[in-house]
Each structure stands twice: as C-alpha cells, then as structure tokens.
JSON list of C-alpha atoms in Angstrom, two decimals:
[
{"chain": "A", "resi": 183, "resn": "UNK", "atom": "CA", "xyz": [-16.06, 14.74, 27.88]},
{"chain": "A", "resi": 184, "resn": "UNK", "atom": "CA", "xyz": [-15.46, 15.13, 24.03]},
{"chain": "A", "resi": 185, "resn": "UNK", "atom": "CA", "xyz": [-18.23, 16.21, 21.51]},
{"chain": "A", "resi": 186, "resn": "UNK", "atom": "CA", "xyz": [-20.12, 13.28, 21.24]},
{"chain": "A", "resi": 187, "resn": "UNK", "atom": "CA", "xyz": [-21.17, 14.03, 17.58]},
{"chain": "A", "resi": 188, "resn": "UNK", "atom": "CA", "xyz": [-17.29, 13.90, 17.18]},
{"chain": "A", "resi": 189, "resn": "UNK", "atom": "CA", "xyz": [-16.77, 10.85, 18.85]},
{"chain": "A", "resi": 190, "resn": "UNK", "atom": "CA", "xyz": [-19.92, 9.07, 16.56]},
{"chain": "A", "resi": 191, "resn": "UNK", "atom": "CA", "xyz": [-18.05, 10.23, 13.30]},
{"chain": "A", "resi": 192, "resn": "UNK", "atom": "CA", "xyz": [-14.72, 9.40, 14.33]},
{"chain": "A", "resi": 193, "resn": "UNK", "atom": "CA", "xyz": [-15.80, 5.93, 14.58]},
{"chain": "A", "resi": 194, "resn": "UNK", "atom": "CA", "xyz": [-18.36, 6.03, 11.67]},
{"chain": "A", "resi": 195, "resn": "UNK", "atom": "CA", "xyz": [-15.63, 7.04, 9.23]},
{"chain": "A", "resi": 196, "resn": "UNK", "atom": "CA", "xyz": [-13.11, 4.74, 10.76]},
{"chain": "A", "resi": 197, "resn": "UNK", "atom": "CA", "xyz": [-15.78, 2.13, 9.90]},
{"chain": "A", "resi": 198, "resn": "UNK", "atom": "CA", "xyz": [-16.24, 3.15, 6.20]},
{"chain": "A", "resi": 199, "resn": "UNK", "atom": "CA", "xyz": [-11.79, 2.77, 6.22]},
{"chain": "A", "resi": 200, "resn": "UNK", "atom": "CA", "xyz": [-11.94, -0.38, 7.91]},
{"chain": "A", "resi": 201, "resn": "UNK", "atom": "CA", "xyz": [-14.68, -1.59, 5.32]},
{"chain": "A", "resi": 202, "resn": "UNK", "atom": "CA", "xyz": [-12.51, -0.40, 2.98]},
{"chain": "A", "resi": 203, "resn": "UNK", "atom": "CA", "xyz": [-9.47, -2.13, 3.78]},
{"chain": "A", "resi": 204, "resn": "UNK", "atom": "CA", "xyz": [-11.67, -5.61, 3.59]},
{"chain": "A", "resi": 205, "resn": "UNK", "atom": "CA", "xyz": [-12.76, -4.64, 0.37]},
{"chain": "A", "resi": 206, "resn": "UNK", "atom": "CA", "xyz": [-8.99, -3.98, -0.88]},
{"chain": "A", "resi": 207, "resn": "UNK", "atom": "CA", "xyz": [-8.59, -7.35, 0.32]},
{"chain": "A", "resi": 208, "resn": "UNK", "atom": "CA", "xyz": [-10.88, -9.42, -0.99]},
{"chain": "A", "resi": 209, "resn": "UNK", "atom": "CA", "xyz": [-11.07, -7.98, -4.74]},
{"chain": "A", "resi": 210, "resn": "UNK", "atom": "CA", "xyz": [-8.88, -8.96, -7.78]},
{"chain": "A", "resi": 211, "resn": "UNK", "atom": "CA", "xyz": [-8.28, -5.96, -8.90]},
{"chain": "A", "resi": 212, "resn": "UNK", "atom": "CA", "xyz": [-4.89, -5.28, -7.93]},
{"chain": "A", "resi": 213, "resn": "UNK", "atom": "CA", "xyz": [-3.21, -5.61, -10.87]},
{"chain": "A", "resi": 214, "resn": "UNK", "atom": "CA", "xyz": [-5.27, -5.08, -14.65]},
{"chain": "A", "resi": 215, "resn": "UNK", "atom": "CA", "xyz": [-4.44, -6.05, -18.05]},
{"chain": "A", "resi": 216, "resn": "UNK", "atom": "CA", "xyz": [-3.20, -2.96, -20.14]},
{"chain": "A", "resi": 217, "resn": "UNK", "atom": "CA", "xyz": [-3.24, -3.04, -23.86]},
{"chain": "A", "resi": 218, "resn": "UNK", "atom": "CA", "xyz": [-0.05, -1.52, -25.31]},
{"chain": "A", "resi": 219, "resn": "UNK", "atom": "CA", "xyz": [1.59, -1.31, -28.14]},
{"chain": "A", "resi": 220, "resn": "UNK", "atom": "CA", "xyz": [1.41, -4.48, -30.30]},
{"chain": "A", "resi": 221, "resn": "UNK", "atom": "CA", "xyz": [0.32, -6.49, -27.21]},
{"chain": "A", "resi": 222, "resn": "UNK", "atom": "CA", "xyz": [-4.11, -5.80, -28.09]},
{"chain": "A", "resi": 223, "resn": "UNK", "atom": "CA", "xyz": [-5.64, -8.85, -27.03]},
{"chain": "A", "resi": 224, "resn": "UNK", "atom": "CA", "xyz": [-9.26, -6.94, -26.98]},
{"chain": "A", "resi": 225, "resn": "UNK", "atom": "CA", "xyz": [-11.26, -10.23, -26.02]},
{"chain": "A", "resi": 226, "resn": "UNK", "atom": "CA", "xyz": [-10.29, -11.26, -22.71]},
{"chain": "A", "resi": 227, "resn": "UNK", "atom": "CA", "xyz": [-8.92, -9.00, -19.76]},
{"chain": "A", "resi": 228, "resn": "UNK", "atom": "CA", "xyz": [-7.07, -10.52, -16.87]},
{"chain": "A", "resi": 229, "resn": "UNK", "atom": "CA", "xyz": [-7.15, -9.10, -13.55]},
{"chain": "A", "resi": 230, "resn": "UNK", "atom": "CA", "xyz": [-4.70, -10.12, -10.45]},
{"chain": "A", "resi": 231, "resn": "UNK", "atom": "CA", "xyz": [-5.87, -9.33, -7.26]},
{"chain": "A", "resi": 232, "resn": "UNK", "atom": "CA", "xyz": [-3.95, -10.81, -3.36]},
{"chain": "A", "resi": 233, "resn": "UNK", "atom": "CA", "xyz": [-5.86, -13.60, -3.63]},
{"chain": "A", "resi": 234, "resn": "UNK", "atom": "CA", "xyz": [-6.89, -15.27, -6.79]},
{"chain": "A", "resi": 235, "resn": "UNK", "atom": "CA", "xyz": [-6.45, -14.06, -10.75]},
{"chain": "A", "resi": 236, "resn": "UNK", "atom": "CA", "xyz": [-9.76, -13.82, -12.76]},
{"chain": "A", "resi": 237, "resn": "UNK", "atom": "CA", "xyz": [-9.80, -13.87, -16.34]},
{"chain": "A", "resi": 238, "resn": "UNK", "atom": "CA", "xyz": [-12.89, -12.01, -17.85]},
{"chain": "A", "resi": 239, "resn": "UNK", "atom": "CA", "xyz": [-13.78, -13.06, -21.37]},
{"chain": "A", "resi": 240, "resn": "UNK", "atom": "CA", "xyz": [-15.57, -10.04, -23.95]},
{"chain": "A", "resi": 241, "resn": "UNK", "atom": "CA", "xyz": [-18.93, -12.40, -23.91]},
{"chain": "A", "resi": 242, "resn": "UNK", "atom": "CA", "xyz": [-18.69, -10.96, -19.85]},
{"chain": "A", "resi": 243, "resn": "UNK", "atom": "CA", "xyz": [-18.10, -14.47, -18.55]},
{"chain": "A", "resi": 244, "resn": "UNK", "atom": "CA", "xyz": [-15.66, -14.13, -15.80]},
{"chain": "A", "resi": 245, "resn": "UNK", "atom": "CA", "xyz": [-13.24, -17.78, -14.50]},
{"chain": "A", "resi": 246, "resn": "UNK", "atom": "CA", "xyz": [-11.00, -16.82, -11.25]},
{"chain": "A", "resi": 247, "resn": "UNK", "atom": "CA", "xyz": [-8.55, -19.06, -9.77]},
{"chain": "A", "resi": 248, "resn": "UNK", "atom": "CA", "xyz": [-7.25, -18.89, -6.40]},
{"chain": "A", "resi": 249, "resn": "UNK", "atom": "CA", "xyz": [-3.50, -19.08, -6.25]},
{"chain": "A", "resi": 250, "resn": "UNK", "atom": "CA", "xyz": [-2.33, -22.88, -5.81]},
{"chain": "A", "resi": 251, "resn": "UNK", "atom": "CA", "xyz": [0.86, -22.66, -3.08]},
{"chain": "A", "resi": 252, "resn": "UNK", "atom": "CA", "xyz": [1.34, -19.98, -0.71]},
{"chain": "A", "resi": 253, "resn": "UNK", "atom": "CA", "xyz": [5.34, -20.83, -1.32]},
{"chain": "A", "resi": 254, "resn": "UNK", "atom": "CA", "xyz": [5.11, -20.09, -5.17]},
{"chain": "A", "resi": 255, "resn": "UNK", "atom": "CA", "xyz": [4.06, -16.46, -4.61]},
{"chain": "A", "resi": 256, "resn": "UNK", "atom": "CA", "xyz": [6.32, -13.50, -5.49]},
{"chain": "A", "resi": 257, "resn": "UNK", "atom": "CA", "xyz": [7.55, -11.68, -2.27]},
{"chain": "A", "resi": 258, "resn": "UNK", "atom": "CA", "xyz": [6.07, -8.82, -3.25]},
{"chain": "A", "resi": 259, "resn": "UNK", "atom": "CA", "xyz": [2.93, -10.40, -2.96]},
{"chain": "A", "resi": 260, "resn": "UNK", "atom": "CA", "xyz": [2.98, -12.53, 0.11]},
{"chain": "A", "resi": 261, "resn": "UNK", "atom": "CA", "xyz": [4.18, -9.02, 1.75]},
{"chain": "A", "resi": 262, "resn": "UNK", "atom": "CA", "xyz": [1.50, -7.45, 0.54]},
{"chain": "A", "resi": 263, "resn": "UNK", "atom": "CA", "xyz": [-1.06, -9.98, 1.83]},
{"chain": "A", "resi": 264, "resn": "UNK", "atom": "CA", "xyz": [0.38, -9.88, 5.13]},
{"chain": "A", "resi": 265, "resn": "UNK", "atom": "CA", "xyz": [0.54, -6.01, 5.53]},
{"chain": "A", "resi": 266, "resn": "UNK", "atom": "CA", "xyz": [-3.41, -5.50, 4.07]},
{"chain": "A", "resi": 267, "resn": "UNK", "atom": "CA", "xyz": [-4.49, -8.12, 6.79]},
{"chain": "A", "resi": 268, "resn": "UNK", "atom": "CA", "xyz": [-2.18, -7.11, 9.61]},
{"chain": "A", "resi": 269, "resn": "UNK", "atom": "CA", "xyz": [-4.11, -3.59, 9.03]},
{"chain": "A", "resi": 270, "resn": "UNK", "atom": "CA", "xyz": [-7.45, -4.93, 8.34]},
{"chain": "A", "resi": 271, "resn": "UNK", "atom": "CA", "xyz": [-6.89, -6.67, 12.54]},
{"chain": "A", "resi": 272, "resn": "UNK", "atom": "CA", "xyz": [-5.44, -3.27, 13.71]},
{"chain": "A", "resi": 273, "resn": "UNK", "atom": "CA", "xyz": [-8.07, -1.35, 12.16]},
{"chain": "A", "resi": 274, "resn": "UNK", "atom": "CA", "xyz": [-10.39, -3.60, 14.22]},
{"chain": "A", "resi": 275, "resn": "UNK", "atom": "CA", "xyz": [-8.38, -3.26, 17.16]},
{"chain": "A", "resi": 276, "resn": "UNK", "atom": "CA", "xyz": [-8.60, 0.60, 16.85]},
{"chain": "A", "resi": 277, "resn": "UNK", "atom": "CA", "xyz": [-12.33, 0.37, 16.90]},
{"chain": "A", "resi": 278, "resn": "UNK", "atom": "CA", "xyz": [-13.23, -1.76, 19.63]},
{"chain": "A", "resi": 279, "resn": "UNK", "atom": "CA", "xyz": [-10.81, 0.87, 21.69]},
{"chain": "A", "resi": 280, "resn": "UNK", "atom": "CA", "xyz": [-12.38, 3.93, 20.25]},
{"chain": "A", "resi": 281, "resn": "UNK", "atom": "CA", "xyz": [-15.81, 2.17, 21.27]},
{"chain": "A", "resi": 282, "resn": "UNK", "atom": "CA", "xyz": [-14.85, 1.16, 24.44]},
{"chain": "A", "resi": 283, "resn": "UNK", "atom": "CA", "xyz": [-12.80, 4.41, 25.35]},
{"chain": "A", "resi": 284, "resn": "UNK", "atom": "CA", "xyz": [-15.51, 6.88, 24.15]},
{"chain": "A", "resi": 285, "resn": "UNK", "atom": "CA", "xyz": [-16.53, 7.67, 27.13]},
{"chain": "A", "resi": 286, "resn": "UNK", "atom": "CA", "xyz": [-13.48, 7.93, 28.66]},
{"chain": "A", "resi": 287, "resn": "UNK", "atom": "CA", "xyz": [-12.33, 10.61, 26.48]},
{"chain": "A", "resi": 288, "resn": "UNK", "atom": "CA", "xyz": [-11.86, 14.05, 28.24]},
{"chain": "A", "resi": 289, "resn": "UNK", "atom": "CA", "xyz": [-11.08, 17.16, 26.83]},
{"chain": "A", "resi": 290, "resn": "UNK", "atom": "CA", "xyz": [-9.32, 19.56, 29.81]},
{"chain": "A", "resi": 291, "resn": "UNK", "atom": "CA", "xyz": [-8.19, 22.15, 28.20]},
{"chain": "A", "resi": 292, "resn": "UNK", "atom": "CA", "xyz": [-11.17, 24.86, 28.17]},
{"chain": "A", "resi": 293, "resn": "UNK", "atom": "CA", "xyz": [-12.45, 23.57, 31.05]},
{"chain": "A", "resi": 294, "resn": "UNK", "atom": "CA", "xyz": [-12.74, 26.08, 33.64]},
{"chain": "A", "resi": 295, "resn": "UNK", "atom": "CA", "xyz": [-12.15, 23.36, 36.77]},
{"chain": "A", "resi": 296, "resn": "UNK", "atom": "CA", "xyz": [-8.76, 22.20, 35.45]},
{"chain": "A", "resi": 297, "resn": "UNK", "atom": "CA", "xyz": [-5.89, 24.98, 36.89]},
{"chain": "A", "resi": 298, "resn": "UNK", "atom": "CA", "xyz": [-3.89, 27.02, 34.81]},
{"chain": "A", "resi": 299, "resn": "UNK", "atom": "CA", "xyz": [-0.71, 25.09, 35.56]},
{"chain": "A", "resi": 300, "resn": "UNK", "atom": "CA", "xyz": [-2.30, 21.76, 34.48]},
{"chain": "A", "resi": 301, "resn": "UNK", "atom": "CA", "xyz": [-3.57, 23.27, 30.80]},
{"chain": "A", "resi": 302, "resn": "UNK", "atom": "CA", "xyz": [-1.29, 21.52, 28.87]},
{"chain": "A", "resi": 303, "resn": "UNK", "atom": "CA", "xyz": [-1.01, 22.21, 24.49]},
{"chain": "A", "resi": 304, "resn": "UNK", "atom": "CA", "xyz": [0.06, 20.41, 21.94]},
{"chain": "A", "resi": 305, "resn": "UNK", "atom": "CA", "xyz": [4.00, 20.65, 21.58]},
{"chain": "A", "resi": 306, "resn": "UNK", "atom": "CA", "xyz": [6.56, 21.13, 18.44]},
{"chain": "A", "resi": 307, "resn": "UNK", "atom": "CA", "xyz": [7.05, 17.72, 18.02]},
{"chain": "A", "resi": 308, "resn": "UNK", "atom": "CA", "xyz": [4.00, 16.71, 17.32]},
{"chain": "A", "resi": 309, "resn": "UNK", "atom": "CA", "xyz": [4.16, 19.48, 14.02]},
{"chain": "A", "resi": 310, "resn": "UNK", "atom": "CA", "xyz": [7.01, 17.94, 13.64]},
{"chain": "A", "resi": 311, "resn": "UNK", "atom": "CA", "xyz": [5.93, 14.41, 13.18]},
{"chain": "A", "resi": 312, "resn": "UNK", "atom": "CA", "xyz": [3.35, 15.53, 11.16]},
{"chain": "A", "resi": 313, "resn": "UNK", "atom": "CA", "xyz": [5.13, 16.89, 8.75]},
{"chain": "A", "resi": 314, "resn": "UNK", "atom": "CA", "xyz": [7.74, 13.98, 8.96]},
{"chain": "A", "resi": 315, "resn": "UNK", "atom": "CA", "xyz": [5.13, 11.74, 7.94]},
{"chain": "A", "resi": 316, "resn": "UNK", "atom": "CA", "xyz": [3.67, 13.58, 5.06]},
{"chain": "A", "resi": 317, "resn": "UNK", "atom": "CA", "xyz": [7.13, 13.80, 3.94]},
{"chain": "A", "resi": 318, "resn": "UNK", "atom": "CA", "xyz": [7.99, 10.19, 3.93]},
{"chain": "A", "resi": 319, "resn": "UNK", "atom": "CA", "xyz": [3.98, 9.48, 2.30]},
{"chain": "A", "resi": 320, "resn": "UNK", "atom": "CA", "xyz": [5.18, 11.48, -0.68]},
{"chain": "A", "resi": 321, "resn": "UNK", "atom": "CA", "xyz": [8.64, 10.26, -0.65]},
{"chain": "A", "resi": 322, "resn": "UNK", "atom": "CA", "xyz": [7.56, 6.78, -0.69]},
{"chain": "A", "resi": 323, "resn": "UNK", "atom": "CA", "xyz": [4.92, 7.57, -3.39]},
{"chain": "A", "resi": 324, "resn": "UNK", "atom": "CA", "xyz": [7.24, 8.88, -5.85]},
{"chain": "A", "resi": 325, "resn": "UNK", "atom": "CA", "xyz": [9.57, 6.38, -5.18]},
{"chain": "A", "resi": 326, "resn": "UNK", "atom": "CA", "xyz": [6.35, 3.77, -6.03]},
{"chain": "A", "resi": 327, "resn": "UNK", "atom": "CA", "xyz": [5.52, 5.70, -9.59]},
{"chain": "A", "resi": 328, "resn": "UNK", "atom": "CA", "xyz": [9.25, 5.75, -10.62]},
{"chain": "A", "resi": 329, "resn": "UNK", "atom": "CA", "xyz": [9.09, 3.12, -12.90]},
{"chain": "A", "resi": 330, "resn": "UNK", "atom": "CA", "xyz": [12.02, 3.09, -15.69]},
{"chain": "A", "resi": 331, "resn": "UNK", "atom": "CA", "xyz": [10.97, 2.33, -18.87]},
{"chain": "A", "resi": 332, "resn": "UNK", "atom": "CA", "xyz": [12.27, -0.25, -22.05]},
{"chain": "A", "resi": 333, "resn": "UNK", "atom": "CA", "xyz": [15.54, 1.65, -23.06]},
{"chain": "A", "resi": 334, "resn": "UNK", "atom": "CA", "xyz": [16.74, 3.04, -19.14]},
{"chain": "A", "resi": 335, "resn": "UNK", "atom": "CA", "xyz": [17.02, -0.72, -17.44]},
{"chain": "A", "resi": 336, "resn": "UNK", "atom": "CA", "xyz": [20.29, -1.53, -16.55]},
{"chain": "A", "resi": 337, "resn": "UNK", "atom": "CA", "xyz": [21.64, -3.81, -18.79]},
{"chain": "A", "resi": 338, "resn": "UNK", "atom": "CA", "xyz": [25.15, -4.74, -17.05]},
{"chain": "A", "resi": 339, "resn": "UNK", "atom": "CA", "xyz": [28.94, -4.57, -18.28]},
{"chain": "A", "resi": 340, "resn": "UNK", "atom": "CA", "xyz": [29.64, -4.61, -21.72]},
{"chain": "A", "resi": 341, "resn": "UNK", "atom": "CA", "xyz": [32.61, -7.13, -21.63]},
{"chain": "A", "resi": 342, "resn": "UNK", "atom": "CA", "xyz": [35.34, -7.08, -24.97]},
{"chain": "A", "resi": 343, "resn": "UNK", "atom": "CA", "xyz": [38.01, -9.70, -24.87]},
{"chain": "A", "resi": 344, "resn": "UNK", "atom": "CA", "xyz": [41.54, -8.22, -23.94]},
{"chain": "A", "resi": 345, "resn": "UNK", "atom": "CA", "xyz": [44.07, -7.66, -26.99]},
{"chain": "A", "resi": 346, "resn": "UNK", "atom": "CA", "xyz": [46.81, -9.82, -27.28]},
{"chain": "A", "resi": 347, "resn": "UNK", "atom": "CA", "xyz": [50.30, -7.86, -26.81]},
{"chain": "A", "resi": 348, "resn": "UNK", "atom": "CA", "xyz": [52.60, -10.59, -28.25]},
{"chain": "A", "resi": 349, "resn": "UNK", "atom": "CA", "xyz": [53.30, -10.09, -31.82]},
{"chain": "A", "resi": 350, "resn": "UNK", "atom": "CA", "xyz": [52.50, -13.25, -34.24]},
{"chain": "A", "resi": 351, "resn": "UNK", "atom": "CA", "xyz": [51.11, -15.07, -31.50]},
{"chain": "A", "resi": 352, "resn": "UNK", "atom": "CA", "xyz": [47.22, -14.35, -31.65]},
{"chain": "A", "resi": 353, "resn": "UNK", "atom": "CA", "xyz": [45.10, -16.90, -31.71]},
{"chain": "A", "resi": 354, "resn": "UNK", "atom": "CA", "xyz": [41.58, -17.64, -33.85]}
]
C-alpha cells in the first residue's frame, strides 16, 4: 500500500486546487480596469469577471451586474466559462476517485514478494510526455502574453487607384 501520509496530502492539496478553481469561478476579477495614458478615470474601477461585471466607485461602494444573454457573450468568454466549469466537475471527479481508490493504491516495486521479472519502472515515454507538456505550457503562455501593441496591428492593403494609360483621356 502507498504512504498513507502521501495519499492524505495528495488529496488535501488537490482540495486546496479544486477550491481554487471555484474561487476562479465565481470572482469578477478576470479582467481590471487599467489607467493609461490619457484614459485616468481615478474614481471608479470596473472589474469583469465569467460571470457578472462590478463597477466599484472611490467612496468603496461596489454595483455588479450579471451578464443579461448567454448568446450576447464574446466567444472568448462563453469558452472560458465552459472550460473553468468542465474542470471545476473533473477536479471533483478526480477526488471522489482518489478517495475511493486510496486504498487500493499499491506500490510493488520495493516490495520484496513481487518477483524480479514483474518489477516494472517507469519508461522513456513518460519523460517524454513530461517534457512535451511543459513545452506546450510555455509555448501556449508566450503565445497568451504576445500582445501587439498600437502601431504593429495589421492595418490591411493600402489600395491607390490605377493610372490611366490613354493620353488626353483621364478623367476628374
């Protein structure tokens, strides 16, 4: 059987996560007001969160609104909404089988009544995967905080009428 002190927190950190993740969830704080440049509006600050925006005055009074149709969301925000719950149930789902497989958990490896030819270690592709991962967690991350500023958007074609190659016969 595993370490038992393991095993307790394995599932009390997973707890603390999962908490987390709720927390995420329920919060406006997604998105915050910045102040800059000429935009310093020091009186009220507006925060955005999955479910509601909340509008906090400098006198510390606070008004949130929940967001009126589903439909009139951004997709970047209805995807968001969906992913933080779809972990917040697997999460859950994670724990009740870490709970209920606890006990079940056997570690075979030093254990002097499992044979030789049964020992078994981890293999290369789980390195592998690992590192995989990690890769695509920092890929993704810079990809996130690449965000081009005023002068580098893409600002299309520049279109100039064609000349006219018939002498005498341009037109106003």
């Amino acid at each position: 059987m595993a370490s038992l002190g393991l095993q307790i927190l394995g599932v009390g950190l997973a707890v603390l996560g999962w908490i987390g993740n709720i927390l995420i969830c329920m919060l406006p704080l997604w998105k915050v007001s910045a102040f800059i440049g000429n935009n310093i509006v020091v009186a009220q600050t507006i925060w955005e969160g999955l479910w509601m925006s909340c509008v906090v005055q400098s006198t510390g009074q606070m008004q949130c609104k929940v967001y009126d149709s589903l439909l009139a969301l951004p997709p970047d925000l209805q995807a968001a909404r969906a992913m933080i719950v779809i972990s917040i149930l697997f999460s859950l789902f994670g724990l009740l089988l870490s709970v209920v497989g606890g006990k079940c958990t056997t570690c075979d490896f030093y254990n002097p009544m499992v044979p030789d030819a049964q020992r078994r270690e981890l293999g290369a592709c789980l390195y592998v995967g690992w590192g995989a991962a990690g890769l695509l967690l920092i890929g993704g991350s810079l990809l996130c905080c690449q965000c081009p500023s005023g002068d580098d958007r893409y600002s299309g074609p520049k279109y100039s009428p064609p000349k006219s190659t018939t002498p005498g016969k341009e037109f106003v």
